[in-house]
Structures are given as structure tokens and as C-alpha cells.
PDB file of N, CA, C and O in Angstrom:
ATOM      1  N   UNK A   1     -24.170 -22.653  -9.901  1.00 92.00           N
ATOM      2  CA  UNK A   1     -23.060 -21.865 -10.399  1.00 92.00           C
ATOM      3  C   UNK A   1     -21.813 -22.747 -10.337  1.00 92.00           C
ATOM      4  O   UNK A   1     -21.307 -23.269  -9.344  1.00 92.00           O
ATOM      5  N   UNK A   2     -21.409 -22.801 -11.684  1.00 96.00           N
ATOM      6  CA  UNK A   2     -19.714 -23.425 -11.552  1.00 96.00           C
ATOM      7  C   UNK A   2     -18.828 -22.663 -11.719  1.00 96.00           C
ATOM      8  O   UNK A   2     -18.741 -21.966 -12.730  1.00 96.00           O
ATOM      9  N   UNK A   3     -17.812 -22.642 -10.549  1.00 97.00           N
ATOM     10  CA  UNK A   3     -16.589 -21.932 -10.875  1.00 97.00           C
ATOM     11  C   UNK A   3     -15.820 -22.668 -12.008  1.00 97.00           C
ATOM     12  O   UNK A   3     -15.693 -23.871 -12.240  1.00 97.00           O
ATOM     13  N   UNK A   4     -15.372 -21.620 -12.606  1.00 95.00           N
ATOM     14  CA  UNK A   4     -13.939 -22.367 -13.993  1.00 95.00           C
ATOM     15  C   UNK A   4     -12.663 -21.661 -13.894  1.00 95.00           C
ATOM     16  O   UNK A   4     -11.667 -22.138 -14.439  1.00 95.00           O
ATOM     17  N   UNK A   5     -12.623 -20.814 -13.393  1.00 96.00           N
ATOM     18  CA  UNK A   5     -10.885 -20.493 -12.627  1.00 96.00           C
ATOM     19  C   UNK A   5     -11.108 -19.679 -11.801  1.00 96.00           C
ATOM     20  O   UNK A   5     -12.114 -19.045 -11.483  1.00 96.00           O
ATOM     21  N   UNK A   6      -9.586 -19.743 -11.280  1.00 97.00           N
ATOM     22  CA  UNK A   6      -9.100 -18.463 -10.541  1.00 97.00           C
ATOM     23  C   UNK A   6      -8.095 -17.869 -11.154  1.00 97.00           C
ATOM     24  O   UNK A   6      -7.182 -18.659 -11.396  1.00 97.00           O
ATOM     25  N   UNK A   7      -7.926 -16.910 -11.461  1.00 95.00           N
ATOM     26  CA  UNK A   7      -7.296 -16.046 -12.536  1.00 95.00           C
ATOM     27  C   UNK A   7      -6.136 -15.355 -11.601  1.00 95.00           C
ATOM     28  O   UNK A   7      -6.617 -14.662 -10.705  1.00 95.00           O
ATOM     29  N   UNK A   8      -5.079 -15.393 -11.625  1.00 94.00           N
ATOM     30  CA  UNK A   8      -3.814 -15.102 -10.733  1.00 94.00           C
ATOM     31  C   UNK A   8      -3.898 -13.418 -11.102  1.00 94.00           C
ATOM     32  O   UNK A   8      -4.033 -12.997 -12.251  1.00 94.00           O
ATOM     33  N   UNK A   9      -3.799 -12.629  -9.986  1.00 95.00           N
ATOM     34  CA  UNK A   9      -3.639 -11.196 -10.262  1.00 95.00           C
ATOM     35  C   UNK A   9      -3.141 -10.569  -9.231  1.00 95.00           C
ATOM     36  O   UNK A   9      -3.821 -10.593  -8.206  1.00 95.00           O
ATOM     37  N   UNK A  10      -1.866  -9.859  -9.210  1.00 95.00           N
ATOM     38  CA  UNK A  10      -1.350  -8.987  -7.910  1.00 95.00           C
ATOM     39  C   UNK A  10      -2.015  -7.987  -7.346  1.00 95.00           C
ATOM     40  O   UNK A  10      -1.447  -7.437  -6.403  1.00 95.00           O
ATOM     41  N   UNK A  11      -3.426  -7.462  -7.772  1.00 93.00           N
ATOM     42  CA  UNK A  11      -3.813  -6.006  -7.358  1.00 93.00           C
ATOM     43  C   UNK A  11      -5.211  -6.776  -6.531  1.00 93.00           C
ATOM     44  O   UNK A  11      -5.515  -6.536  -5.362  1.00 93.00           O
ATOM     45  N   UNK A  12      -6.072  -7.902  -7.600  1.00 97.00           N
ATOM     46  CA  UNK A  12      -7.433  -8.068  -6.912  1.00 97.00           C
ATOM     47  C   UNK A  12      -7.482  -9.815  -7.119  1.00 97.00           C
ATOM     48  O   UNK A  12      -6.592 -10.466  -7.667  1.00 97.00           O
ATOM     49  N   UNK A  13      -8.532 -10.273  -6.636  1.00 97.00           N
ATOM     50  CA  UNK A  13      -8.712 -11.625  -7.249  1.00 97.00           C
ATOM     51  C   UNK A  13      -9.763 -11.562  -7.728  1.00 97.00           C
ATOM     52  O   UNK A  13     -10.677 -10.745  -7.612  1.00 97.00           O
ATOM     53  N   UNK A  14      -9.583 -12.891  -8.568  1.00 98.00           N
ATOM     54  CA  UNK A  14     -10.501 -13.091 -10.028  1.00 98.00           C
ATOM     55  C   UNK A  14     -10.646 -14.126 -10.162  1.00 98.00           C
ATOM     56  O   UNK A  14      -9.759 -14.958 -10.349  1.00 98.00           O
ATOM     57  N   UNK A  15     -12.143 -14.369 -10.079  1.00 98.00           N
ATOM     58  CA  UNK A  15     -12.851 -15.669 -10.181  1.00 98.00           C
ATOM     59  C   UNK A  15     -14.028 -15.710 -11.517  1.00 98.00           C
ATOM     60  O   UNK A  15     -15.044 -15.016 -11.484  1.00 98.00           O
ATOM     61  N   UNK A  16     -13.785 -16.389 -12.358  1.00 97.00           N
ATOM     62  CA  UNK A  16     -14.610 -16.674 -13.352  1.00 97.00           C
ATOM     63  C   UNK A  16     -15.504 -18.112 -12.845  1.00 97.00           C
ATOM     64  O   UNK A  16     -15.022 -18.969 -12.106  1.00 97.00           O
ATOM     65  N   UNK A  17     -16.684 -18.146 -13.331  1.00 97.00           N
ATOM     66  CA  UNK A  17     -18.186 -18.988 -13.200  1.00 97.00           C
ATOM     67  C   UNK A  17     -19.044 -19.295 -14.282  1.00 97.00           C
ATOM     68  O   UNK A  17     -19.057 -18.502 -15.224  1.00 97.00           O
ATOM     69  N   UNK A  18     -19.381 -19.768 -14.299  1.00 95.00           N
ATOM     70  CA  UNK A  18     -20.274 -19.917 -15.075  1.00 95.00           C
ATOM     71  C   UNK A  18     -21.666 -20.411 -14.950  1.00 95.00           C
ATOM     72  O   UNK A  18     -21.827 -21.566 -14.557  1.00 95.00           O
ATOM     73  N   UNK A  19     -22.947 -19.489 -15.311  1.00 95.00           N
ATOM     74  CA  UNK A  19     -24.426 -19.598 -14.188  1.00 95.00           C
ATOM     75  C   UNK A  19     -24.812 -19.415 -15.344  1.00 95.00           C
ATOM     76  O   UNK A  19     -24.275 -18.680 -16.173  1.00 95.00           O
ATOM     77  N   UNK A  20     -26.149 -20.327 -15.538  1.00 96.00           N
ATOM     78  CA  UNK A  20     -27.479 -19.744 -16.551  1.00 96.00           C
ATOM     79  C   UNK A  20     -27.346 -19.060 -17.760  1.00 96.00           C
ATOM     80  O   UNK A  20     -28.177 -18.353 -18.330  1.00 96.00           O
ATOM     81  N   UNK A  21     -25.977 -19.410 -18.152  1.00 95.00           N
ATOM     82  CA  UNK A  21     -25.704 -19.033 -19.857  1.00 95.00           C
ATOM     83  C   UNK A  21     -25.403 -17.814 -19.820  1.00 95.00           C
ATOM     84  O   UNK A  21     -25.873 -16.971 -20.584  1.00 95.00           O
ATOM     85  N   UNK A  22     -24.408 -17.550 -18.728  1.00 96.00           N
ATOM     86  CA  UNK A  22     -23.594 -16.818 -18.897  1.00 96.00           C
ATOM     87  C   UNK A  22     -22.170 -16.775 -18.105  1.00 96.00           C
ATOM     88  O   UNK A  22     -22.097 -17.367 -17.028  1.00 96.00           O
ATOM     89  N   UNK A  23     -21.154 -16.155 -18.570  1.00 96.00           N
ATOM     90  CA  UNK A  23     -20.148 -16.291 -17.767  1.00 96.00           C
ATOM     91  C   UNK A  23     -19.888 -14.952 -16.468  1.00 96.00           C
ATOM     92  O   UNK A  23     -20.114 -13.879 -17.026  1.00 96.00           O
ATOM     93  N   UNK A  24     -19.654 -14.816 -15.574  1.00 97.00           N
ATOM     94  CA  UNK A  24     -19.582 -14.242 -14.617  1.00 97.00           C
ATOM     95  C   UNK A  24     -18.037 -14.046 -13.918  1.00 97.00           C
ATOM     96  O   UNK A  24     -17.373 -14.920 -13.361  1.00 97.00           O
ATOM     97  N   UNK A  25     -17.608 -12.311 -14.176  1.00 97.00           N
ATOM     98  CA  UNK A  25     -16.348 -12.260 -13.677  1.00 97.00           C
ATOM     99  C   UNK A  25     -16.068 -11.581 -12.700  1.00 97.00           C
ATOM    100  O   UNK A  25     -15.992 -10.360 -12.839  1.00 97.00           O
ATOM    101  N   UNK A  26     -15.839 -12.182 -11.450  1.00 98.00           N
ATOM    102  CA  UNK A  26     -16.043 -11.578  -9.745  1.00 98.00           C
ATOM    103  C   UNK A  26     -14.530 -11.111  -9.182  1.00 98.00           C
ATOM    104  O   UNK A  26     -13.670 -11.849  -8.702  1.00 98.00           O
ATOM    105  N   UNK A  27     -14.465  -9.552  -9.404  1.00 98.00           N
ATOM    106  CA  UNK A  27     -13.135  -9.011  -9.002  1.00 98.00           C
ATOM    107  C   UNK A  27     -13.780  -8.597  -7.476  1.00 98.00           C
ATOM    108  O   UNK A  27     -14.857  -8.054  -7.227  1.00 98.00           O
ATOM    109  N   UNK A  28     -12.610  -9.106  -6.468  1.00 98.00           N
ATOM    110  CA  UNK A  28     -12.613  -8.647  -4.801  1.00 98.00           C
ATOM    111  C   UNK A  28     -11.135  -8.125  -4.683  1.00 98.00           C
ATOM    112  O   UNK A  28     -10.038  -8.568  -5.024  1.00 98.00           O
ATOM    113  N   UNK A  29     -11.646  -6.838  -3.966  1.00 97.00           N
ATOM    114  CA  UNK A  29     -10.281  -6.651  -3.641  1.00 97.00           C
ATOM    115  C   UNK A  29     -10.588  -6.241  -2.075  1.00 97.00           C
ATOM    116  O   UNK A  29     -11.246  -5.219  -1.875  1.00 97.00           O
ATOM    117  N   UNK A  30     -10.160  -6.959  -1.059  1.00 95.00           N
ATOM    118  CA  UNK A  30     -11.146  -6.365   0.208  1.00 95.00           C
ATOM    119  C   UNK A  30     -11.923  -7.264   0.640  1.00 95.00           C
ATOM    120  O   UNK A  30     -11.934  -8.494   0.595  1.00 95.00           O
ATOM    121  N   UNK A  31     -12.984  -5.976   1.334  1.00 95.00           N
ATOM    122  CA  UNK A  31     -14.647  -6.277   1.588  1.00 95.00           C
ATOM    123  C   UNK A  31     -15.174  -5.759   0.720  1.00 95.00           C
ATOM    124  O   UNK A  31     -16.145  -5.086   1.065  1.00 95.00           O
ATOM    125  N   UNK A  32     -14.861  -5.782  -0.730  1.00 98.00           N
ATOM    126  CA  UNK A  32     -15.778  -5.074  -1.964  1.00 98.00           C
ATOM    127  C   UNK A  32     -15.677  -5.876  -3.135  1.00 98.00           C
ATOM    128  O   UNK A  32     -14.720  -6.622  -3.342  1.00 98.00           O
ATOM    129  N   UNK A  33     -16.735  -5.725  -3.978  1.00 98.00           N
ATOM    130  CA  UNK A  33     -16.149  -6.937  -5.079  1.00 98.00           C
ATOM    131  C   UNK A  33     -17.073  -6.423  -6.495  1.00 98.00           C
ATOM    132  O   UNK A  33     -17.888  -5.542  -6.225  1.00 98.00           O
ATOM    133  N   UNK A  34     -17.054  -6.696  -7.398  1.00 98.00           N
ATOM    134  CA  UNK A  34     -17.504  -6.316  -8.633  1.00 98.00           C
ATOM    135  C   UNK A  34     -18.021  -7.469  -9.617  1.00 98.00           C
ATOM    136  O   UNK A  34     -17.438  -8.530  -9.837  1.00 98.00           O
ATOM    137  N   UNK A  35     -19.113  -7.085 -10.107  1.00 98.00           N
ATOM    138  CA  UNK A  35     -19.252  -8.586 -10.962  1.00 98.00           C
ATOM    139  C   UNK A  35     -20.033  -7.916 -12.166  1.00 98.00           C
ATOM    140  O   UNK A  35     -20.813  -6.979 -12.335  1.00 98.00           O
ATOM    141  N   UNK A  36     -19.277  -9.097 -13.061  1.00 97.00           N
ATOM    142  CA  UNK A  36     -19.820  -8.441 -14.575  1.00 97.00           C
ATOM    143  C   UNK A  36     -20.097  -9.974 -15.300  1.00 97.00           C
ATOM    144  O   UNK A  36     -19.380 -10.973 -15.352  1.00 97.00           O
ATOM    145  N   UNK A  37     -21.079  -9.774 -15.681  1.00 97.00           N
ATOM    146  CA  UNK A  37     -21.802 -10.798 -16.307  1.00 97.00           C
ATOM    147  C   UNK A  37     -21.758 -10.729 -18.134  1.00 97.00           C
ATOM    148  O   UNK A  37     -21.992  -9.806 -18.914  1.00 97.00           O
ATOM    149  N   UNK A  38     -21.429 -11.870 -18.300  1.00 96.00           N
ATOM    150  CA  UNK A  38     -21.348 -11.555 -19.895  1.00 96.00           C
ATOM    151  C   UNK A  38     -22.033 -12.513 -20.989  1.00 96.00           C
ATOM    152  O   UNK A  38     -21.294 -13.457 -21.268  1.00 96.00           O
ATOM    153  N   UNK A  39     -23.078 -12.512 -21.580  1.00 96.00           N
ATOM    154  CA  UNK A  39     -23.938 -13.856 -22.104  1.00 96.00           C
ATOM    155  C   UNK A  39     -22.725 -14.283 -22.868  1.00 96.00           C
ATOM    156  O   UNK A  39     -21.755 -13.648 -23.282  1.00 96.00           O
ATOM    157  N   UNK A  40     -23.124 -15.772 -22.945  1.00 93.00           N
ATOM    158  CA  UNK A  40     -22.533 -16.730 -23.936  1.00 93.00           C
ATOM    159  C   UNK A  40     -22.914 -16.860 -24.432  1.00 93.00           C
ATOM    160  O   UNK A  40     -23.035 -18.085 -24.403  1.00 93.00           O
ATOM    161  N   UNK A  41     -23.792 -16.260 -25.714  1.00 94.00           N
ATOM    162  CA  UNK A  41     -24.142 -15.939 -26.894  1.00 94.00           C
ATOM    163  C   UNK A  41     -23.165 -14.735 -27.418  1.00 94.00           C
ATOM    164  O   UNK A  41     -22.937 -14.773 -28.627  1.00 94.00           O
ATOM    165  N   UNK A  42     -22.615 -13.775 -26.752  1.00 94.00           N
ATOM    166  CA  UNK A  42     -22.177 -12.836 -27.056  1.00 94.00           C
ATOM    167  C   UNK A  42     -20.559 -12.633 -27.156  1.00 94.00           C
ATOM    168  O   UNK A  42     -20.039 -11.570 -27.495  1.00 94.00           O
ATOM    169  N   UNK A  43     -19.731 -14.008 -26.753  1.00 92.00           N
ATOM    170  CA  UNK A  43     -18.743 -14.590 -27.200  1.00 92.00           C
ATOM    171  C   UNK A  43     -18.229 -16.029 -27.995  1.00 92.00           C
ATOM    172  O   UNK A  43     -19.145 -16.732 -28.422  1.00 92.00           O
ATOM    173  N   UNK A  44     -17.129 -16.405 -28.171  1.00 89.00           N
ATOM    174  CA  UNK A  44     -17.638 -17.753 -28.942  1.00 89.00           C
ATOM    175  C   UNK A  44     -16.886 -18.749 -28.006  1.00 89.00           C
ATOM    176  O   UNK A  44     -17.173 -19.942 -28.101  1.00 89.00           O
ATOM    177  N   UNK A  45     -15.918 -18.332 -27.085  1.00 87.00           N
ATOM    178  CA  UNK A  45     -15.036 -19.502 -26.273  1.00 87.00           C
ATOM    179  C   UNK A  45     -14.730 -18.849 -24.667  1.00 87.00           C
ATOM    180  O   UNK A  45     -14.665 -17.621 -24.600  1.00 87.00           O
ATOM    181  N   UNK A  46     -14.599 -19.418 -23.759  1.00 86.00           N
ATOM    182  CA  UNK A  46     -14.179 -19.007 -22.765  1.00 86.00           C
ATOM    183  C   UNK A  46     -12.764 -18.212 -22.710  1.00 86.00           C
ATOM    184  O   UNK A  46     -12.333 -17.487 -21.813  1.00 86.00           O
ATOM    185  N   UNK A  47     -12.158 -18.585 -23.992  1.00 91.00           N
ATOM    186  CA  UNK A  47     -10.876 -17.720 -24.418  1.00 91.00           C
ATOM    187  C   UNK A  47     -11.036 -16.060 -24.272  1.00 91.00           C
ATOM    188  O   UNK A  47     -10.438 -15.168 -23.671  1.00 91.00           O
ATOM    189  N   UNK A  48     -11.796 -16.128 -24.863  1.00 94.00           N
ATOM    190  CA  UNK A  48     -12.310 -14.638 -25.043  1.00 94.00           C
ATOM    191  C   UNK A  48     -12.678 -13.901 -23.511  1.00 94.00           C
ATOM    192  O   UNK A  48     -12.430 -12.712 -23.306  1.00 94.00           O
ATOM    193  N   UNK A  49     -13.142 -14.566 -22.750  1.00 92.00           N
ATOM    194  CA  UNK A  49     -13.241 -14.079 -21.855  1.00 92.00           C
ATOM    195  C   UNK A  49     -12.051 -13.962 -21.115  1.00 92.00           C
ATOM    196  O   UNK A  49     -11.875 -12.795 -20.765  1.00 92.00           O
ATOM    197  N   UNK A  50     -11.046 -14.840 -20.695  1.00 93.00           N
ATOM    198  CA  UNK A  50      -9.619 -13.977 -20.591  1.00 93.00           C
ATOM    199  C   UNK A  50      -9.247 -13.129 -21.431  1.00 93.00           C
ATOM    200  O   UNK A  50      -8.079 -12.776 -21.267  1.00 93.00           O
ATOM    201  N   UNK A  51     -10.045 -12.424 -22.690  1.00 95.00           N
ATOM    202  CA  UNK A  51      -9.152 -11.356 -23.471  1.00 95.00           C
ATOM    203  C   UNK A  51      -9.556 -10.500 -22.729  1.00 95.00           C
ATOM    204  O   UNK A  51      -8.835  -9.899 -21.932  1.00 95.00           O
ATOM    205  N   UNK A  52     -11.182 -10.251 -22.932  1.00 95.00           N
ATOM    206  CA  UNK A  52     -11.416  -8.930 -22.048  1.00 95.00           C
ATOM    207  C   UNK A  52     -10.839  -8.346 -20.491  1.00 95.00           C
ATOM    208  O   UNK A  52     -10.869  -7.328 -19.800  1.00 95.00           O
ATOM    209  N   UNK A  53     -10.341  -9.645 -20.477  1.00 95.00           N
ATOM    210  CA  UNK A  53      -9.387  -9.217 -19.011  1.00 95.00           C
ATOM    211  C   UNK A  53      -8.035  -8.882 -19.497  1.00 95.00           C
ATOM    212  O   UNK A  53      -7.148  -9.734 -19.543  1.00 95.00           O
ATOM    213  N   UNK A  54      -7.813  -7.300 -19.966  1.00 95.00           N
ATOM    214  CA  UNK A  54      -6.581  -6.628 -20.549  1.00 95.00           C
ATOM    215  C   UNK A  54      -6.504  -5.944 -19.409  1.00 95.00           C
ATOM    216  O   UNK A  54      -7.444  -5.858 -18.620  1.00 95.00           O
ATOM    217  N   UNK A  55      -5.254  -5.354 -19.229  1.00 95.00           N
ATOM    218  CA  UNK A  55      -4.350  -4.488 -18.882  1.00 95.00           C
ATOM    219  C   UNK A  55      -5.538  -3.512 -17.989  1.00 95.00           C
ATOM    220  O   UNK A  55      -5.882  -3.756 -16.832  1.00 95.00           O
ATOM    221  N   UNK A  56      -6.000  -2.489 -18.746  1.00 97.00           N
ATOM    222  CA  UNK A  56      -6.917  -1.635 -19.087  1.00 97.00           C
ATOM    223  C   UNK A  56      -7.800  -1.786 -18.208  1.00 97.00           C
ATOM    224  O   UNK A  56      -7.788  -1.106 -17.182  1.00 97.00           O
ATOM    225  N   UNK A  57      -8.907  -2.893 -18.504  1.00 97.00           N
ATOM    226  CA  UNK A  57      -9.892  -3.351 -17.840  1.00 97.00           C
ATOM    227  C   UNK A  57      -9.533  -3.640 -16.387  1.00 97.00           C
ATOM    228  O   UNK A  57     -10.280  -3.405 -15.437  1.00 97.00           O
ATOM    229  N   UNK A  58      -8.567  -4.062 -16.325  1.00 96.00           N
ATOM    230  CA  UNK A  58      -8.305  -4.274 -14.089  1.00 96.00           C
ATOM    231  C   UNK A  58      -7.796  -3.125 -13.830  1.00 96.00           C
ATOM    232  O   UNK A  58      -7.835  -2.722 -12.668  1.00 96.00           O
ATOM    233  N   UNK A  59      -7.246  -2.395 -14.775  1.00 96.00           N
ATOM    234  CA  UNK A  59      -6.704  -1.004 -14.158  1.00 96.00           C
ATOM    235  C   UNK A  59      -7.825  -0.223 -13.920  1.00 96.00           C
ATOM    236  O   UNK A  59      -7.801   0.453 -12.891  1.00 96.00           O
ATOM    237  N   UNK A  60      -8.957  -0.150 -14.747  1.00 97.00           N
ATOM    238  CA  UNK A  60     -10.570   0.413 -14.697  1.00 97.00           C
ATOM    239  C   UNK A  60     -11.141   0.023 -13.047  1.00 97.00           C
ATOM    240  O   UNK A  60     -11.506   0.817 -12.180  1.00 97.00           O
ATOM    241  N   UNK A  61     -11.075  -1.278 -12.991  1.00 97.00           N
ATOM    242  CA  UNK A  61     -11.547  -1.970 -12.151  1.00 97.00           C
ATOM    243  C   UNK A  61     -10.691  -1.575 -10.644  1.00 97.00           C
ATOM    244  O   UNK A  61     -11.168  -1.422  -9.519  1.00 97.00           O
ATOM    245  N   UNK A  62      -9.684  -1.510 -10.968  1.00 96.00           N
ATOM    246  CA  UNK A  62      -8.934  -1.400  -9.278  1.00 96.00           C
ATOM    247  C   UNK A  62      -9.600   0.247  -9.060  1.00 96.00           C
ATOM    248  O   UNK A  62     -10.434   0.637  -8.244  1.00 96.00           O
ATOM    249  N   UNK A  63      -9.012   0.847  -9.918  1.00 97.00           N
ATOM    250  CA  UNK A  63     -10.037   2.797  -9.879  1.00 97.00           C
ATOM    251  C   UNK A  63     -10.896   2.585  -9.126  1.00 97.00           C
ATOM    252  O   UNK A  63     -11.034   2.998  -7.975  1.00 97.00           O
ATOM    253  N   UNK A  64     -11.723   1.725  -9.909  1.00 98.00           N
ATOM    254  CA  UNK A  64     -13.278   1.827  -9.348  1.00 98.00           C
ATOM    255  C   UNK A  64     -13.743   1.385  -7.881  1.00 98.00           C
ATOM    256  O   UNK A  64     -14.640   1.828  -7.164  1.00 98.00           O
ATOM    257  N   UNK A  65     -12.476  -0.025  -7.618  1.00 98.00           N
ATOM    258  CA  UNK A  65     -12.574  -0.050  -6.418  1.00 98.00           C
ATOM    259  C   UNK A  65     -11.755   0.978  -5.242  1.00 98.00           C
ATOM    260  O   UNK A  65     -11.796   0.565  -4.083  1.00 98.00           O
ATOM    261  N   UNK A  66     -11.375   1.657  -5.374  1.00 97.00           N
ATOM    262  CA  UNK A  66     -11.062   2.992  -4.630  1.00 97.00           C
ATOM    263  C   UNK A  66     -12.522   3.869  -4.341  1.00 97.00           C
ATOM    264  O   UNK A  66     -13.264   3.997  -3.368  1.00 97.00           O
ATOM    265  N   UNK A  67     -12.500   4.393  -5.735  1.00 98.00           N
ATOM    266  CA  UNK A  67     -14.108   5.013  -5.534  1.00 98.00           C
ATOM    267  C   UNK A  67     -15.128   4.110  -5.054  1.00 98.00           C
ATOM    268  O   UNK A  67     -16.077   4.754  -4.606  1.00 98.00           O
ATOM    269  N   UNK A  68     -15.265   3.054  -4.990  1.00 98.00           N
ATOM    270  CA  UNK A  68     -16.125   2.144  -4.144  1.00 98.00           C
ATOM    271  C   UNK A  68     -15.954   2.458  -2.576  1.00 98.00           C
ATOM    272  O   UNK A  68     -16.864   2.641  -1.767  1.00 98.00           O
ATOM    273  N   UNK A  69     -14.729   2.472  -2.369  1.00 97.00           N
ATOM    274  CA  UNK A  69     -14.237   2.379  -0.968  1.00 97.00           C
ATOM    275  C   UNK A  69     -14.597   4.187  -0.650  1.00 97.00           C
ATOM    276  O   UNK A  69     -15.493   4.236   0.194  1.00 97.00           O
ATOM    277  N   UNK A  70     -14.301   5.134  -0.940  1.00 98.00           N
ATOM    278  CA  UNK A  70     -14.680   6.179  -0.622  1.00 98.00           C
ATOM    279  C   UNK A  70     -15.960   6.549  -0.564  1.00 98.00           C
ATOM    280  O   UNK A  70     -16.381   7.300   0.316  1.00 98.00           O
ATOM    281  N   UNK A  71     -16.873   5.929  -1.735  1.00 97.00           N
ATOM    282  CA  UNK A  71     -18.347   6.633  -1.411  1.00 97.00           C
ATOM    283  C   UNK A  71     -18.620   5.782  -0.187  1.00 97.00           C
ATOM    284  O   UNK A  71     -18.983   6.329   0.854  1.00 97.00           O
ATOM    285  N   UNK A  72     -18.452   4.395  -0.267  1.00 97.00           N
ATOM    286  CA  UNK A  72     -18.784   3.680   1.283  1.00 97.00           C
ATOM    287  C   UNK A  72     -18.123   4.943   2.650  1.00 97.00           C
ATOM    288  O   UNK A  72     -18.877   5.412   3.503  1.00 97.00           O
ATOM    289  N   UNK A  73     -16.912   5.217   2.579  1.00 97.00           N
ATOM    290  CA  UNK A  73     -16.371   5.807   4.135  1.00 97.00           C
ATOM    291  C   UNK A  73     -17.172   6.746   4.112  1.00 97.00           C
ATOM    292  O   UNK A  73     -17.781   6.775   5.181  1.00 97.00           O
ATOM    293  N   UNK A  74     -17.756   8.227   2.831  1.00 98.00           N
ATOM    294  CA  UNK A  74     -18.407   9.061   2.932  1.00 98.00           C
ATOM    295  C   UNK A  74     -19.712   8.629   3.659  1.00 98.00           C
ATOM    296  O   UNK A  74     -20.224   9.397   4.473  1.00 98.00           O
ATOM    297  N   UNK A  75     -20.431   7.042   3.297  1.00 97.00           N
ATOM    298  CA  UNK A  75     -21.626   6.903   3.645  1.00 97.00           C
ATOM    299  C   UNK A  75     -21.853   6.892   5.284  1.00 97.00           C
ATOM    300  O   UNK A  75     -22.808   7.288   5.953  1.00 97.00           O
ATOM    301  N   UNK A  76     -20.466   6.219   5.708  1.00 97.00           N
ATOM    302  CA  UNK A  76     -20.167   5.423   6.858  1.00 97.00           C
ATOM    303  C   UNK A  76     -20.119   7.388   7.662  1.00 97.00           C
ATOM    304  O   UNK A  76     -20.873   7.737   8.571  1.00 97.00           O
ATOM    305  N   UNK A  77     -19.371   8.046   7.194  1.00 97.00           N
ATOM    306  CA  UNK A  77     -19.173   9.630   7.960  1.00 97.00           C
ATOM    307  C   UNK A  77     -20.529  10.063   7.754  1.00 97.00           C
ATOM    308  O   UNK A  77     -21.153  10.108   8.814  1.00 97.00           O
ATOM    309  N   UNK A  78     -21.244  10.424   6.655  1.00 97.00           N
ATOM    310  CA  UNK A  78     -22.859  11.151   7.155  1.00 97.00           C
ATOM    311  C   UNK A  78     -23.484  10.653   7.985  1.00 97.00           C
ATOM    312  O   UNK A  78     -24.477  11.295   8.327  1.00 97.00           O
ATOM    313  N   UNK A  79     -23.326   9.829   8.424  1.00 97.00           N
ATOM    314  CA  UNK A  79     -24.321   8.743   9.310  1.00 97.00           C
ATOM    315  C   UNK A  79     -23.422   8.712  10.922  1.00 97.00           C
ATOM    316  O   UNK A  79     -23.817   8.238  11.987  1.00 97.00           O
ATOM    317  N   UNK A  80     -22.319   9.291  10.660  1.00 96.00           N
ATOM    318  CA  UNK A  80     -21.419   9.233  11.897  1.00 96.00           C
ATOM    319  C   UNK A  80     -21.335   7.659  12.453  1.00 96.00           C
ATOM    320  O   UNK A  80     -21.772   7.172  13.496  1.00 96.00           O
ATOM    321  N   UNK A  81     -20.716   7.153  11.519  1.00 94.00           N
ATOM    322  CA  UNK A  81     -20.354   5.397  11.716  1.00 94.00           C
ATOM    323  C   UNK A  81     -18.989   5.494  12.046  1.00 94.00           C
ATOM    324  O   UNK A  81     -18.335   4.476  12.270  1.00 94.00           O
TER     325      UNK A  81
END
């Protein structure tokens, strides 16, 4: 796996890679992290892959890491952790 940036962001960090013909985009915010894999067949430049990183999409992404973090504490309370 090669890393090819670190993508500057105030809410999470963002690390783009690149593995086995595809590009790989690893949001952490925490102890939690998200990864979305995207073939390189299915774009034409690594450009593109900073597009899909809009506005939108990290705002999706920070959400999600909230709800990440809550179903974990719910898991951590049934279990009395």
C-alpha cells in the first residue's frame, strides 16, 4: 500500500493510498475510522478523487462518525463495559 496524501481537514483526517488498483480514502476521527475504496478503472485521475471529497461527503462522513461512536457506547452499556 502507498500512501499519496494527507488531505488537510479541521473535523477528521484524511489519508488517501493507493493498493491493488484501487484508491483508498481513510477518514479517522478518534479511535474510529472509515474507509472507502474506489477502483481505478472507475475514475480517470487521482484529481477526481479529491472531487468526491465535497463539502457534503465529510459532512456525511463526520454524521456517521457520531453514529459510529454511539452504537459502539450502546454496545459498550448492554454488556455493562
Amino acid at each position: 500500500m502507498r500512501q499519496l496524501a494527507d488531505i488537510p481537514h479541521p473535523n477528521v483526517k484524511i489519508t488517501l493510498f493507493s493498493w491493488n488498483g484501487k484508491y483508498l480514502i481513510k477518514l479517522e476521527k478518534g479511535a474510529l475510522e472509515q474507509t472507502y475504496k474506489v477502483s481505478e478503472l472507475d475514475i480517470t485521475s487521482e484529481a477526481d478523487v479529491y472531487a468526491l471529497l465535497d463539502d457534503e461527503f465529510i459532512e456525511a462522513a463526520v454524521q456517521r462518525f457520531a453514529l459510529m461512536r454511539e452504537d459502539l457506547q450502546a454496545a459498550f452499556d448492554r454488556q455493562g463495559l
